[in-house]
PDB file of C-alpha atoms in Angstrom:
ATOM      1  CA  MET A   1     236.504 115.643  98.676  1.00 69.00           C
ATOM      2  CA  LEU A   2     236.934 115.448  95.349  1.00 74.00           C
ATOM      3  CA  ALA A   3     239.110 112.974  92.903  1.00 77.00           C
ATOM      4  CA  LEU A   4     239.084 112.514  89.457  1.00 77.00           C
ATOM      5  CA  VAL A   5     238.842 108.824  87.895  1.00 75.00           C
ATOM      6  CA  GLU A   6     240.456 108.114  85.176  1.00 74.00           C
ATOM      7  CA  ALA A   7     238.172 105.847  83.512  1.00 68.00           C
ATOM      8  CA  ASP A   8     238.802 102.740  81.766  1.00 64.00           C
ATOM      9  CA  PRO A   9     237.909 101.683  78.480  1.00 61.00           C
ATOM     10  CA  PHE A  10     238.056 106.463  77.350  1.00 58.00           C
ATOM     11  CA  ILE A  11     234.376 106.213  75.855  1.00 60.00           C
ATOM     12  CA  GLN A  12     233.948 108.874  74.217  1.00 58.00           C
ATOM     13  CA  PRO A  13     232.007 111.435  76.030  1.00 54.00           C
ATOM     14  CA  ALA A  14     228.411 112.055  74.217  1.00 59.00           C
ATOM     15  CA  VAL A  15     227.532 115.449  75.821  1.00 57.00           C
ATOM     16  CA  TRP A  16     230.698 117.521  74.551  1.00 57.00           C
ATOM     17  CA  ASN A  17     230.067 118.366  70.426  1.00 61.00           C
ATOM     18  CA  SER A  18     232.997 120.616  70.997  1.00 65.00           C
ATOM     19  CA  SER A  19     235.848 120.640  73.117  1.00 70.00           C
ATOM     20  CA  GLU A  20     239.366 122.302  73.604  1.00 80.00           C
ATOM     21  CA  VAL A  21     240.022 119.849  75.557  1.00 79.00           C
ATOM     22  CA  PRO A  22     241.279 116.977  73.981  1.00 77.00           C
ATOM     23  CA  ALA A  23     238.316 113.751  73.960  1.00 72.00           C
ATOM     24  CA  ALA A  24     240.876 111.475  75.678  1.00 73.00           C
ATOM     25  CA  HIS A  25     241.246 113.599  79.003  1.00 76.00           C
ATOM     26  CA  ALA A  26     237.998 115.830  79.198  1.00 75.00           C
ATOM     27  CA  LEU A  27     235.794 115.124  81.926  1.00 76.00           C
ATOM     28  CA  GLN A  28     232.635 112.552  81.154  1.00 74.00           C
ATOM     29  CA  GLY A  29     230.681 113.331  84.061  1.00 76.00           C
ATOM     30  CA  LEU A  30     229.674 112.285  87.935  1.00 78.00           C
ATOM     31  CA  HIS A  31     231.902 109.018  88.595  1.00 79.00           C
ATOM     32  CA  ASP A  32     230.622 108.155  91.634  1.00 83.00           C
ATOM     33  CA  LEU A  33     228.895 109.275  94.918  1.00 88.00           C
ATOM     34  CA  VAL A  34     230.561 109.045  98.343  1.00 90.00           C
ATOM     35  CA  LEU A  35     227.872 108.706 101.039  1.00 90.00           C
ATOM     36  CA  LYS A  36     229.515 107.906 104.353  1.00 88.00           C
ATOM     37  CA  VAL A  37     227.503 106.582 106.813  1.00 89.00           C
ATOM     38  CA  ARG A  38     226.894 104.830 110.115  1.00 89.00           C
ATOM     39  CA  GLU A  39     225.909 101.712 108.914  1.00 90.00           C
ATOM     40  CA  ALA A  40     226.074  99.926 104.899  1.00 92.00           C
ATOM     41  CA  ASP A  41     223.129  98.055 105.163  1.00 92.00           C
ATOM     42  CA  PRO A  42     220.494  99.787 105.910  1.00 91.00           C
ATOM     43  CA  LEU A  43     220.623 102.528 103.126  1.00 93.00           C
ATOM     44  CA  SER A  44     221.869  99.961 101.057  1.00 95.00           C
ATOM     45  CA  GLU A  45     218.422  97.985 101.005  1.00 95.00           C
ATOM     46  CA  LEU A  46     216.694 101.755 100.595  1.00 95.00           C
ATOM     47  CA  PHE A  47     218.538 101.664  97.073  1.00 95.00           C
ATOM     48  CA  ARG A  48     218.140  98.206  95.684  1.00 96.00           C
ATOM     49  CA  GLU A  49     214.369  97.578  97.216  1.00 95.00           C
ATOM     50  CA  VAL A  50     213.482 100.555  96.318  1.00 95.00           C
ATOM     51  CA  LEU A  51     215.677 102.969  94.485  1.00 94.00           C
ATOM     52  CA  GLY A  52     216.562 100.556  91.155  1.00 94.00           C
ATOM     53  CA  PHE A  53     220.096 100.297  92.722  1.00 96.00           C
ATOM     54  CA  THR A  54     222.225  96.490  92.394  1.00 97.00           C
ATOM     55  CA  GLU A  55     224.647  96.065  94.365  1.00 97.00           C
ATOM     56  CA  ILE A  56     228.010  95.627  92.993  1.00 96.00           C
ATOM     57  CA  GLY A  57     230.729  94.745  94.625  1.00 96.00           C
ATOM     58  CA  ARG A  58     232.162  95.646  98.719  1.00 96.00           C
ATOM     59  CA  ASN A  59     235.253  95.914 100.452  1.00 95.00           C
ATOM     60  CA  GLY A  60     235.443  96.360 103.877  1.00 94.00           C
ATOM     61  CA  LYS A  61     233.224  98.245 104.958  1.00 94.00           C
ATOM     62  CA  LEU A  62     232.225 100.664 101.523  1.00 95.00           C
ATOM     63  CA  VAL A  63     229.073  99.055  99.711  1.00 96.00           C
ATOM     64  CA  ARG A  64     228.757  99.932  95.898  1.00 95.00           C
ATOM     65  CA  LEU A  65     225.325 100.241  94.191  1.00 96.00           C
ATOM     66  CA  ALA A  66     225.033 100.846  90.275  1.00 95.00           C
ATOM     67  CA  THR A  67     221.225 101.648  88.434  1.00 92.00           C
ATOM     68  CA  HIS A  68     223.980 101.605  84.830  1.00 87.00           C
ATOM     69  CA  ASP A  69     227.063 101.929  84.222  1.00 81.00           C
ATOM     70  CA  GLY A  70     226.870 105.791  83.284  1.00 78.00           C
ATOM     71  CA  ALA A  71     227.875 108.502  84.708  1.00 77.00           C
ATOM     72  CA  GLY A  72     226.452 109.194  87.997  1.00 81.00           C
ATOM     73  CA  GLY A  73     225.428 106.207  88.118  1.00 88.00           C
ATOM     74  CA  THR A  74     227.082 104.709  91.193  1.00 91.00           C
ATOM     75  CA  ILE A  75     227.377 105.138  94.625  1.00 93.00           C
ATOM     76  CA  THR A  76     229.480 103.379  97.022  1.00 94.00           C
ATOM     77  CA  LEU A  77     228.275 103.921 101.221  1.00 94.00           C
ATOM     78  CA  ASP A  78     231.505 104.067 103.540  1.00 93.00           C
ATOM     79  CA  GLU A  79     230.407 102.636 106.723  1.00 92.00           C
ATOM     80  CA  THR A  80     232.501 105.169 108.934  1.00 87.00           C
ATOM     81  CA  GLY A  81     230.812 104.643 112.510  1.00 80.00           C
ATOM     82  CA  ARG A  82     229.488 107.735 114.786  1.00 78.00           C
ATOM     83  CA  LEU A  83     230.624 110.510 112.977  1.00 74.00           C
ATOM     84  CA  ALA A  84     230.450 114.456 114.116  1.00 73.00           C
ATOM     85  CA  ARG A  85     227.178 115.960 112.101  1.00 72.00           C
ATOM     86  CA  GLY A  86     227.439 117.749 109.198  1.00 70.00           C
ATOM     87  CA  GLN A  87     227.250 121.198 108.697  1.00 73.00           C
ATOM     88  CA  LEU A  88     226.240 123.250 106.312  1.00 73.00           C
ATOM     89  CA  GLY A  89     228.940 125.872 104.899  1.00 74.00           C
ATOM     90  CA  ALA A  90     231.049 126.225 101.978  1.00 75.00           C
ATOM     91  CA  GLY A  91     231.679 123.325  99.796  1.00 69.00           C
ATOM     92  CA  SER A  92     229.442 120.796 102.288  1.00 71.00           C
ATOM     93  CA  ILE A  93     227.004 119.193 100.300  1.00 76.00           C
ATOM     94  CA  HIS A  94     223.397 119.798 101.337  1.00 80.00           C
ATOM     95  CA  HIS A  95     221.686 116.577  99.959  1.00 85.00           C
ATOM     96  CA  VAL A  96     221.588 114.104  97.232  1.00 88.00           C
ATOM     97  CA  ALA A  97     218.785 114.659  94.713  1.00 92.00           C
ATOM     98  CA  ILE A  98     217.736 110.561  92.923  1.00 92.00           C
ATOM     99  CA  ARG A  99     216.377 110.634  89.444  1.00 92.00           C
ATOM    100  CA  ALA A 100     212.806 109.744  88.224  1.00 95.00           C
ATOM    101  CA  ARG A 101     211.447 109.922  84.974  1.00 94.00           C
ATOM    102  CA  ASP A 102     208.115 111.592  85.795  1.00 96.00           C
ATOM    103  CA  ALA A 103     205.832 112.842  87.494  1.00 97.00           C
ATOM    104  CA  ALA A 104     203.868 109.436  87.878  1.00 97.00           C
ATOM    105  CA  ASP A 105     207.045 107.227  88.600  1.00 97.00           C
ATOM    106  CA  GLN A 106     207.909 109.739  91.167  1.00 97.00           C
ATOM    107  CA  ASP A 107     205.114 109.637  93.280  1.00 98.00           C
ATOM    108  CA  ALA A 108     205.677 106.054  92.774  1.00 97.00           C
ATOM    109  CA  LEU A 109     208.486 105.943  94.325  1.00 97.00           C
ATOM    110  CA  ALA A 110     207.440 107.798  97.735  1.00 97.00           C
ATOM    111  CA  GLN A 111     204.465 105.768  97.469  1.00 97.00           C
ATOM    112  CA  ALA A 112     207.443 103.071  97.997  1.00 97.00           C
ATOM    113  CA  LEU A 113     209.047 104.747 100.286  1.00 97.00           C
ATOM    114  CA  HIS A 114     205.990 104.739 102.918  1.00 97.00           C
ATOM    115  CA  ASP A 115     204.613 101.296 102.288  1.00 97.00           C
ATOM    116  CA  ARG A 116     208.071  99.905 103.005  1.00 95.00           C
ATOM    117  CA  TYR A 117     209.679 102.062 105.908  1.00 95.00           C
ATOM    118  CA  GLY A 118     207.202 104.830 106.691  1.00 95.00           C
ATOM    119  CA  ILE A 119     208.769 107.650 105.414  1.00 96.00           C
ATOM    120  CA  VAL A 120     206.463 110.171 104.262  1.00 96.00           C
ATOM    121  CA  THR A 121     208.233 112.211 101.901  1.00 97.00           C
ATOM    122  CA  THR A 122     207.280 116.342 101.680  1.00 97.00           C
ATOM    123  CA  GLU A 123     204.535 117.497  99.330  1.00 97.00           C
ATOM    124  CA  PRO A 124     205.947 117.496  95.695  1.00 97.00           C
ATOM    125  CA  LYS A 125     207.166 120.866  95.027  1.00 95.00           C
ATOM    126  CA  ASP A 126     207.929 122.551  91.592  1.00 92.00           C
ATOM    127  CA  ARG A 127     210.826 123.724  91.012  1.00 91.00           C
ATOM    128  CA  ILE A 128     210.727 125.856  87.470  1.00 90.00           C
ATOM    129  CA  TYR A 129     212.384 122.851  85.583  1.00 92.00           C
ATOM    130  CA  TYR A 130     211.427 119.936  87.649  1.00 95.00           C
ATOM    131  CA  ARG A 131     209.471 118.663  89.951  1.00 97.00           C
ATOM    132  CA  SER A 132     210.664 117.931  93.540  1.00 97.00           C
ATOM    133  CA  VAL A 133     210.179 115.802  96.617  1.00 98.00           C
ATOM    134  CA  ASN A 134     212.418 115.187  99.512  1.00 97.00           C
ATOM    135  CA  PHE A 135     212.883 112.541 102.364  1.00 96.00           C
ATOM    136  CA  ARG A 136     215.268 111.450 104.809  1.00 94.00           C
ATOM    137  CA  SER A 137     216.534 108.317 104.510  1.00 90.00           C
ATOM    138  CA  THR A 138     216.379 105.175 107.180  1.00 85.00           C
ATOM    139  CA  CYS A 139     219.866 106.540 108.934  1.00 84.00           C
ATOM    140  CA  GLY A 140     219.157 110.155 108.605  1.00 84.00           C
ATOM    141  CA  LEU A 141     220.763 111.390 104.734  1.00 87.00           C
ATOM    142  CA  LEU A 142     218.493 114.118 103.569  1.00 91.00           C
ATOM    143  CA  LEU A 143     217.466 112.944  99.484  1.00 94.00           C
ATOM    144  CA  GLU A 144     215.603 114.131  97.168  1.00 97.00           C
ATOM    145  CA  ILE A 145     213.425 112.651  94.618  1.00 97.00           C
ATOM    146  CA  ALA A 146     213.677 114.606  91.130  1.00 96.00           C
ATOM    147  CA  THR A 147     211.870 114.094  87.713  1.00 97.00           C
ATOM    148  CA  ASP A 148     213.815 113.938  84.133  1.00 92.00           C
ATOM    149  CA  GLY A 149     211.836 116.880  83.797  1.00 91.00           C
ATOM    150  CA  PRO A 150     210.257 120.150  82.473  1.00 93.00           C
ATOM    151  CA  GLY A 151     213.609 120.875  81.258  1.00 89.00           C
ATOM    152  CA  VAL A 152     215.364 123.423  81.005  1.00 87.00           C
ATOM    153  CA  ASP A 153     214.170 124.497  78.543  1.00 87.00           C
ATOM    154  CA  VAL A 154     210.756 125.197  79.360  1.00 88.00           C
ATOM    155  CA  ASP A 155     211.396 129.700  80.111  1.00 87.00           C
ATOM    156  CA  GLU A 156     213.749 130.436  77.224  1.00 87.00           C
ATOM    157  CA  SER A 157     214.255 129.179  73.403  1.00 86.00           C
ATOM    158  CA  PHE A 158     217.439 127.030  73.743  1.00 81.00           C
ATOM    159  CA  GLU A 159     218.956 129.508  71.475  1.00 83.00           C
ATOM    160  CA  THR A 160     219.384 131.926  74.168  1.00 83.00           C
ATOM    161  CA  LEU A 161     220.126 129.502  76.944  1.00 82.00           C
ATOM    162  CA  GLY A 162     222.029 130.470  79.677  1.00 79.00           C
ATOM    163  CA  MET A 163     222.352 133.641  78.610  1.00 82.00           C
ATOM    164  CA  GLY A 164     220.367 135.700  81.061  1.00 85.00           C
ATOM    165  CA  LEU A 165     219.617 135.609  85.030  1.00 88.00           C
ATOM    166  CA  LYS A 166     216.292 133.490  85.396  1.00 88.00           C
ATOM    167  CA  LEU A 167     214.534 133.758  89.085  1.00 89.00           C
ATOM    168  CA  PRO A 168     212.068 132.302  90.268  1.00 86.00           C
ATOM    169  CA  SER A 169     208.531 133.880  91.364  1.00 87.00           C
ATOM    170  CA  SER A 170     209.151 133.957  94.872  1.00 89.00           C
ATOM    171  CA  LEU A 171     212.465 135.932  93.815  1.00 92.00           C
ATOM    172  CA  GLU A 172     211.283 138.220  91.618  1.00 94.00           C
ATOM    173  CA  GLU A 173     210.703 141.628  92.673  1.00 96.00           C
ATOM    174  CA  ARG A 174     214.556 141.162  94.796  1.00 96.00           C
ATOM    175  CA  ARG A 175     215.828 140.870  90.415  1.00 95.00           C
ATOM    176  CA  GLY A 176     217.127 144.478  90.865  1.00 94.00           C
ATOM    177  CA  GLU A 177     219.361 143.804  94.381  1.00 95.00           C
ATOM    178  CA  LEU A 178     220.001 140.387  93.557  1.00 93.00           C
ATOM    179  CA  GLU A 179     222.112 141.487  90.290  1.00 91.00           C
ATOM    180  CA  LEU A 180     224.325 144.256  92.069  1.00 92.00           C
ATOM    181  CA  LEU A 181     224.928 141.135  94.395  1.00 92.00           C
ATOM    182  CA  LEU A 182     226.191 139.041  90.508  1.00 89.00           C
ATOM    183  CA  PRO A 183     230.084 139.144  89.416  1.00 86.00           C
ATOM    184  CA  SER A 184     229.807 140.648  86.194  1.00 81.00           C
ATOM    185  CA  LEU A 185     230.491 137.670  83.144  1.00 74.00           C
ATOM    186  CA  PRO A 186     232.625 138.745  79.965  1.00 72.00           C
ATOM    187  CA  ALA A 187     230.156 137.865  77.204  1.00 63.00           C
ATOM    188  CA  PRO A 188     231.705 134.130  75.715  1.00 58.00           C
ATOM    189  CA  THR A 189     234.714 134.548  73.109  1.00 52.00           C
ATOM    190  CA  CYS A 190     234.551 131.206  72.733  1.00 47.00           C
ATOM    191  CA  LYS A 191     231.925 128.872  70.831  1.00 47.00           C
ATOM    192  CA  ARG A 192     228.902 127.581  72.502  1.00 46.00           C
ATOM    193  CA  HIS A 193     228.895 123.913  73.193  1.00 46.00           C
ATOM    194  CA  VAL A 194     225.784 122.315  72.090  1.00 44.00           C
ATOM    195  CA  PHE A 195     224.916 119.678  74.476  1.00 41.00           C
ATOM    196  CA  GLU A 196     222.858 116.303  73.761  1.00 44.00           C
ATOM    197  CA  GLU A 197     220.948 114.991  75.628  1.00 42.00           C
ATOM    198  CA  ILE A 198     221.778 112.109  77.971  1.00 40.00           C
ATOM    199  CA  THR A 199     219.261 108.993  78.903  1.00 35.00           C
TER     200      THR A 199
END
């Protein structure tokens, strides 16, 4: 389920330099993520003690945690008790990624998960644009720790970013087949947006 949340006070989005949407009505980013869990406190502890979150509020069975006050910095744990296990399908969310500065930061987080909870992450995987490890949390949720870099411009110039289909090497031999499956997109008719890095 998705919901639009009005920011108060309004903060000028840092990423869009131009848009047809008036700045006061523009989407600013992901506000918070709601994770449905049987018990909030065990996962809340993991987020606080290892992943750098701080508890910022409680309301009934909701626990809100944050790493920063910008877009994407907040997670809400919704203690729902026993629910049917989720199934993959259209519109479902497979996992959540937590941000790491770089490989060293990611390795330190993986070691802390092991030392404190006995959690073993997967081996680091090179995803071309970032490095990732996955793990099951104390309550069974699948989580990922992904590095900031090297970034989306590692295999194409900023000026041509997003103009062509990029595939991992493991799928390159299927390029023709995959291109036939994808709908053709019209050439852009509006000005190209320029993105600025958010830290």
